[in-house]
CSV table of C-alpha atoms in Angstrom, one decimal:
chain,number,residue,atom,x,y,z
A,1,MET,CA,-17.3,7.5,17.6
A,2,LYS,CA,-14.8,5.3,19.3
A,3,ALA,CA,-11.2,6.4,18.9
A,4,GLN,CA,-9.1,3.7,17.0
A,5,LYS,CA,-7.3,2.7,20.5
A,6,ASN,CA,-5.8,6.5,20.3
A,7,LYS,CA,-3.9,5.7,17.1
A,8,SER,CA,-4.3,8.1,14.6
A,9,LEU,CA,-4.4,7.2,10.9
A,10,GLU,CA,-2.3,10.1,9.8
A,11,LEU,CA,0.6,9.0,7.6
A,12,ARG,CA,4.3,10.3,8.2
A,13,PRO,CA,6.2,10.3,5.0
A,14,ILE,CA,9.2,8.7,5.1
A,15,GLY,CA,10.9,10.2,1.9
A,16,VAL,CA,10.2,12.0,-1.2
A,17,ILE,CA,10.4,11.0,-4.8
A,18,ARG,CA,12.8,12.9,-7.0
A,19,SER,CA,12.0,12.3,-10.6
A,20,SER,CA,12.4,14.1,-14.1
A,21,ILE,CA,8.4,13.7,-14.4
A,22,LYS,CA,7.4,17.0,-12.8
A,23,LYS,CA,3.7,16.8,-13.9
A,24,ARG,CA,0.6,14.4,-13.7
A,25,SER,CA,0.0,14.9,-17.3
A,26,GLN,CA,3.4,13.8,-18.3
A,27,ALA,CA,3.6,10.6,-16.3
A,28,PRO,CA,2.9,7.1,-17.8
A,29,LYS,CA,0.1,5.2,-16.2
A,30,GLN,CA,2.3,2.3,-15.1
A,31,GLY,CA,5.9,2.0,-14.5
A,32,SER,CA,6.2,-0.7,-17.2
A,33,GLU,CA,4.7,1.9,-19.7
A,34,GLY,CA,8.0,3.9,-20.3
A,35,ALA,CA,8.7,5.5,-17.0
A,36,PRO,CA,12.3,6.7,-15.9
A,37,ASP,CA,14.2,5.7,-13.0
A,38,ALA,CA,14.0,8.3,-10.0
A,39,TRP,CA,15.2,8.6,-6.7
A,40,VAL,CA,13.9,8.0,-3.3
A,41,GLU,CA,15.4,10.5,-0.8
A,42,VAL,CA,14.7,8.9,2.5
A,43,HIS,CA,14.3,11.4,5.4
A,44,PRO,CA,16.8,11.1,8.4
A,45,PHE,CA,14.5,9.5,11.0
A,46,ALA,CA,13.9,6.6,8.6
A,47,VAL,CA,17.3,6.0,6.9
A,48,ARG,CA,18.3,3.0,9.8
A,49,ALA,CA,15.0,1.2,8.1
A,50,LEU,CA,16.8,0.5,4.9
A,51,ASP,CA,19.6,-1.8,6.1
A,52,GLY,CA,19.6,-5.2,4.4
A,53,LEU,CA,18.3,-3.4,1.0
A,54,ALA,CA,20.6,-4.2,-1.8
A,55,ALA,CA,21.0,-3.3,-5.5
A,56,GLY,CA,19.3,-5.7,-7.6
A,57,ASP,CA,16.4,-6.3,-4.9
A,58,GLU,CA,12.7,-6.0,-6.2
A,59,ILE,CA,10.7,-3.7,-3.7
A,60,ILE,CA,7.5,-2.3,-3.5
A,61,ILE,CA,7.3,1.5,-3.0
A,62,LEU,CA,4.2,3.0,-1.5
A,63,THR,CA,3.5,6.6,-2.3
A,64,TRP,CA,0.7,9.1,-1.3
A,65,LEU,CA,-0.4,10.3,-4.6
A,66,HIS,CA,-0.8,13.9,-3.6
A,67,GLN,CA,-2.3,15.3,-6.5
A,68,ALA,CA,-5.2,12.9,-6.5
A,69,ARG,CA,-8.7,13.8,-6.2
A,70,ARG,CA,-10.2,11.9,-3.3
A,71,GLY,CA,-13.7,12.3,-3.6
A,72,THR,CA,-13.6,10.0,-7.0
A,73,LEU,CA,-15.4,6.8,-6.7
A,74,LYS,CA,-15.8,6.0,-10.6
A,75,VAL,CA,-13.7,6.4,-13.4
A,76,HIS,CA,-13.3,5.4,-17.1
A,77,PRO,CA,-10.8,2.8,-16.9
A,78,ARG,CA,-7.4,4.2,-18.5
A,79,SER,CA,-9.4,7.5,-19.1
A,80,ASP,CA,-10.8,6.0,-21.9
A,81,PRO,CA,-14.6,7.7,-22.6
A,82,ASN,CA,-15.5,4.7,-24.5
A,83,ARG,CA,-14.8,2.1,-21.5
A,84,ARG,CA,-17.7,1.8,-19.2
A,85,LEU,CA,-17.4,3.8,-15.8
A,86,ALA,CA,-15.9,1.5,-13.1
A,87,GLY,CA,-15.5,1.7,-9.0
A,88,VAL,CA,-12.0,3.0,-8.4
A,89,PHE,CA,-11.6,-0.4,-6.3
A,90,ALA,CA,-11.5,-2.2,-9.5
A,91,THR,CA,-8.9,0.0,-11.3
A,92,ARG,CA,-5.5,1.7,-10.8
A,93,SER,CA,-6.9,5.2,-10.9
A,94,PRO,CA,-4.9,7.3,-8.8
A,95,ASP,CA,-8.1,9.3,-7.7
A,96,ARG,CA,-9.5,7.3,-4.9
A,97,PRO,CA,-10.4,7.9,-1.0
A,98,ASN,CA,-7.0,7.2,-0.2
A,99,PRO,CA,-4.8,7.8,-2.9
A,100,ILE,CA,-1.9,5.4,-2.1
A,101,GLY,CA,0.4,4.6,-5.1
A,102,LEU,CA,1.9,0.8,-5.3
A,103,HIS,CA,5.2,0.7,-7.4
A,104,GLN,CA,6.8,-2.4,-8.0
A,105,VAL,CA,10.5,-1.7,-9.0
A,106,THR,CA,14.0,-2.8,-9.1
A,107,VAL,CA,16.6,-1.0,-6.8
A,108,ARG,CA,19.3,0.4,-9.1
A,109,LYS,CA,21.6,1.8,-6.6
A,110,ILE,CA,21.9,2.7,-2.8
A,111,GLU,CA,23.8,5.9,-1.8
A,112,ARG,CA,23.8,6.5,2.2
A,113,SER,CA,19.8,8.0,2.5
A,114,ARG,CA,18.8,7.6,-1.2
A,115,LEU,CA,17.7,4.9,-3.6
A,116,GLN,CA,17.8,5.0,-7.3
A,117,VAL,CA,14.7,2.9,-8.3
A,118,GLY,CA,12.6,2.0,-11.5
A,119,PRO,CA,10.9,2.0,-13.5
A,120,ILE,CA,8.5,4.3,-11.5
A,121,GLU,CA,5.7,6.5,-12.9
A,122,ALA,CA,5.4,8.6,-9.6
A,123,ILE,CA,5.9,12.6,-10.3
A,124,ASP,CA,8.7,14.7,-8.5
A,125,GLY,CA,7.8,15.6,-5.2
A,126,THR,CA,5.3,12.5,-4.5
A,127,PRO,CA,5.7,11.7,-0.7
A,128,VAL,CA,6.8,8.1,-0.2
A,129,ILE,CA,5.1,6.2,2.9
A,130,ASP,CA,6.8,2.7,2.9
A,131,ILE,CA,8.9,0.2,1.3
A,132,LYS,CA,8.6,-3.5,1.5
A,133,PRO,CA,10.3,-6.5,-0.1
A,134,VAL,CA,8.6,-8.3,-2.5
A,135,LEU,CA,7.8,-11.8,-1.5
A,136,CYS,CA,8.4,-14.8,-3.6
A,137,GLY,CA,5.4,-17.1,-3.8
A,138,VAL,CA,3.1,-14.3,-2.3
A,139,GLN,CA,3.5,-11.4,-4.6
A,140,GLN,CA,4.5,-13.4,-7.4
A,141,THR,CA,1.7,-16.2,-7.8
D,1,MET,CA,7.1,23.7,7.6
D,2,LYS,CA,5.1,24.0,4.3
D,3,ALA,CA,1.7,22.3,4.0
D,4,GLN,CA,1.5,19.5,1.5
D,5,LYS,CA,-0.6,21.9,-0.5
D,6,ASN,CA,-3.1,21.9,1.9
D,7,LYS,CA,-3.5,18.1,1.6
D,8,SER,CA,-3.5,15.9,4.8
D,9,LEU,CA,-2.0,12.8,5.0
D,10,GLU,CA,-4.7,11.4,7.0
D,11,LEU,CA,-6.4,8.4,5.9
D,12,ARG,CA,-10.0,7.5,5.9
D,13,PRO,CA,-10.7,3.9,6.4
D,14,ILE,CA,-12.9,2.6,3.5
D,15,GLY,CA,-14.1,-0.6,5.5
D,16,VAL,CA,-12.9,-3.3,8.0
D,17,ILE,CA,-11.7,-6.8,8.3
D,18,ARG,CA,-14.0,-9.3,10.1
D,19,SER,CA,-12.1,-12.3,10.8
D,20,SER,CA,-11.9,-15.2,12.9
D,21,ILE,CA,-8.4,-14.3,13.9
D,22,LYS,CA,-8.9,-12.0,16.9
D,23,LYS,CA,-5.3,-11.5,18.4
D,24,ARG,CA,-2.1,-10.3,16.7
D,25,SER,CA,-0.6,-13.6,18.4
D,26,GLN,CA,-2.7,-15.9,16.3
D,27,ALA,CA,-2.2,-14.3,12.9
D,28,PRO,CA,0.2,-16.0,10.6
D,29,LYS,CA,3.0,-14.1,9.2
D,30,GLN,CA,1.5,-14.2,5.7
D,31,GLY,CA,-1.9,-15.0,4.2
D,32,SER,CA,-0.2,-18.2,2.5
D,33,GLU,CA,1.0,-19.4,5.6
D,34,GLY,CA,-2.4,-21.1,6.6
D,35,ALA,CA,-4.4,-17.7,7.0
D,36,PRO,CA,-8.5,-18.1,6.7
D,37,ASP,CA,-10.6,-16.3,4.4
D,38,ALA,CA,-12.4,-13.2,6.1
D,39,TRP,CA,-14.9,-10.7,5.1
D,40,VAL,CA,-14.1,-6.9,4.2
D,41,GLU,CA,-17.1,-4.9,5.3
D,42,VAL,CA,-17.0,-1.9,2.9
D,43,HIS,CA,-18.2,1.4,4.5
D,44,PRO,CA,-21.4,2.9,2.9
D,45,PHE,CA,-19.8,5.8,1.6
D,46,ALA,CA,-17.5,3.7,-0.4
D,47,VAL,CA,-19.5,0.9,-2.0
D,48,ARG,CA,-20.0,2.5,-5.2
D,49,ALA,CA,-16.3,1.9,-5.6
D,50,LEU,CA,-16.5,-1.7,-5.8
D,51,ASP,CA,-18.4,-1.8,-9.0
D,52,GLY,CA,-16.7,-4.0,-11.6
D,53,LEU,CA,-15.1,-6.5,-8.9
D,54,ALA,CA,-16.5,-10.2,-9.2
D,55,ALA,CA,-15.8,-13.3,-7.4
D,56,GLY,CA,-12.4,-15.3,-8.6
D,57,ASP,CA,-10.7,-11.7,-9.1
D,58,GLU,CA,-6.9,-11.5,-7.6
D,59,ILE,CA,-6.9,-8.1,-5.6
D,60,ILE,CA,-4.7,-6.2,-3.4
D,61,ILE,CA,-6.2,-5.1,-0.1
D,62,LEU,CA,-4.3,-2.4,1.8
D,63,THR,CA,-4.9,-2.2,5.7
D,64,TRP,CA,-3.7,-0.1,8.5
D,65,LEU,CA,-2.2,-2.4,11.0
D,66,HIS,CA,-3.5,-0.5,14.0
D,67,GLN,CA,-1.8,-2.8,16.9
D,68,ALA,CA,1.5,-2.1,15.3
D,69,ARG,CA,4.5,-0.1,16.8
D,70,ARG,CA,5.4,2.8,14.6
D,71,GLY,CA,8.6,3.7,16.3
D,72,THR,CA,10.3,0.4,15.3
D,73,LEU,CA,12.9,0.9,12.6
D,74,LYS,CA,15.0,-2.6,13.1
D,75,VAL,CA,13.7,-6.0,13.5
D,76,HIS,CA,15.0,-9.6,13.5
D,77,PRO,CA,13.4,-11.1,10.2
D,78,ARG,CA,10.4,-13.5,10.9
D,79,SER,CA,11.1,-12.5,14.8
D,80,ASP,CA,13.6,-15.2,14.8
D,81,PRO,CA,16.6,-13.9,17.3
D,82,ASN,CA,19.0,-15.9,15.3
D,83,ARG,CA,18.4,-13.8,12.3
D,84,ARG,CA,20.3,-10.6,12.2
D,85,LEU,CA,18.6,-7.2,12.8
D,86,ALA,CA,17.3,-5.7,9.5
D,87,GLY,CA,15.7,-2.5,8.7
D,88,VAL,CA,12.0,-2.7,8.7
D,89,PHE,CA,12.0,-1.6,4.9
D,90,ALA,CA,13.7,-4.9,3.8
D,91,THR,CA,11.3,-6.8,5.7
D,92,ARG,CA,7.2,-7.4,6.0
D,93,SER,CA,7.2,-6.7,9.6
D,94,PRO,CA,4.0,-4.8,10.9
D,95,ASP,CA,6.0,-2.7,13.1
D,96,ARG,CA,7.0,0.3,11.0
D,97,PRO,CA,6.8,4.1,10.5
D,98,ASN,CA,3.5,3.8,8.4
D,99,PRO,CA,2.1,0.1,9.3
D,100,ILE,CA,0.4,-0.3,6.1
D,101,GLY,CA,-0.4,-4.2,5.4
D,102,LEU,CA,-0.5,-5.4,1.9
D,103,HIS,CA,-2.4,-8.4,1.1
D,104,GLN,CA,-2.7,-10.4,-2.3
D,105,VAL,CA,-6.0,-12.3,-2.1
D,106,THR,CA,-8.6,-14.0,-4.1
D,107,VAL,CA,-12.4,-12.5,-4.0
D,108,ARG,CA,-14.4,-15.6,-2.8
D,109,LYS,CA,-17.8,-13.9,-3.1
D,110,ILE,CA,-19.4,-10.5,-3.2
D,111,GLU,CA,-22.7,-9.5,-1.4
D,112,ARG,CA,-23.6,-5.8,-1.5
D,113,SER,CA,-21.1,-4.1,0.6
D,114,ARG,CA,-19.2,-7.0,1.7
D,115,LEU,CA,-16.3,-9.4,0.0
D,116,GLN,CA,-15.2,-12.5,1.4
D,117,VAL,CA,-11.5,-12.6,0.3
D,118,GLY,CA,-8.8,-15.0,1.4
D,119,PRO,CA,-6.5,-16.1,2.6
D,120,ILE,CA,-5.6,-13.0,4.7
D,121,GLU,CA,-3.8,-12.8,8.1
D,122,ALA,CA,-5.3,-9.3,9.2
D,123,ILE,CA,-7.1,-9.5,12.4
D,124,ASP,CA,-10.4,-8.8,13.0
D,125,GLY,CA,-11.3,-5.1,13.5
D,126,THR,CA,-8.4,-4.2,11.1
D,127,PRO,CA,-9.3,-1.0,9.0
D,128,VAL,CA,-9.0,-1.3,5.3
D,129,ILE,CA,-7.8,1.6,3.3
D,130,ASP,CA,-7.7,0.6,-0.3
D,131,ILE,CA,-8.3,-2.3,-2.4
D,132,LYS,CA,-6.7,-2.6,-5.9
D,133,PRO,CA,-6.6,-5.0,-8.9
D,134,VAL,CA,-3.8,-6.9,-9.1
D,135,LEU,CA,-1.9,-6.3,-12.7
D,136,CYS,CA,-0.3,-8.9,-14.7
D,137,GLY,CA,2.8,-8.1,-15.9
D,138,VAL,CA,3.7,-5.5,-13.1
D,139,GLN,CA,2.7,-7.3,-10.1
D,140,GLN,CA,3.5,-10.6,-11.6
D,141,THR,CA,6.8,-10.1,-13.1
């Protein structure tokens, strides 16, 4: 197999979630379902990439759902056994081949290398892999 | 360094973009800026995970922007040298530590293991790493 132009598809975490949610079983399914605010602690190498973000911004946080099962291809939506099995790409199940979490949150506060954001359902210790601004007219239409 | 519970942060592509856009220089900055429709060819191992998707659905495609520069932490927004340098986390620049593209698109058609979607600015050959439904009230508020 030809390598992808010698570029690895290995992620390098840019930070970590610090949350009061310690276990997957305690996490709501979505941030909007009663999740708390949490902190994103940004690793030193990536702190410069935060410049321009401010409290009040709407951002998208991408995480690596490190406790997910990567072999799962079908699930009962919302873990409800009464609902028909669906492909994971038609659901937001954390169990999927590449368990990337997508969280749209508001920035509450920025302190040097950490951001308080919320509401967010990711559990304590979840690696953060990217932060992006929400684009009006693209994300919101 | 302690390993992340023995879980690698290595992505496994679930498909690939087939587009008329062949080079990064030809790609619009966002799908909404004149991008064409394109095909997502889903790899055989992941085809079962498509069950439940249908033409007309709004989905989010996550890609690995394989031609991006991962060392970049600051950019001029929209490549405009008149705009002040900003941290990449405050922009949608493809150049960033983990070059994940986030594309909100409409499913035009599904044919067995491939989906026609659009509009999408990703170039031909871009690895696809995840597909998620858009959630009303989360993505759209």
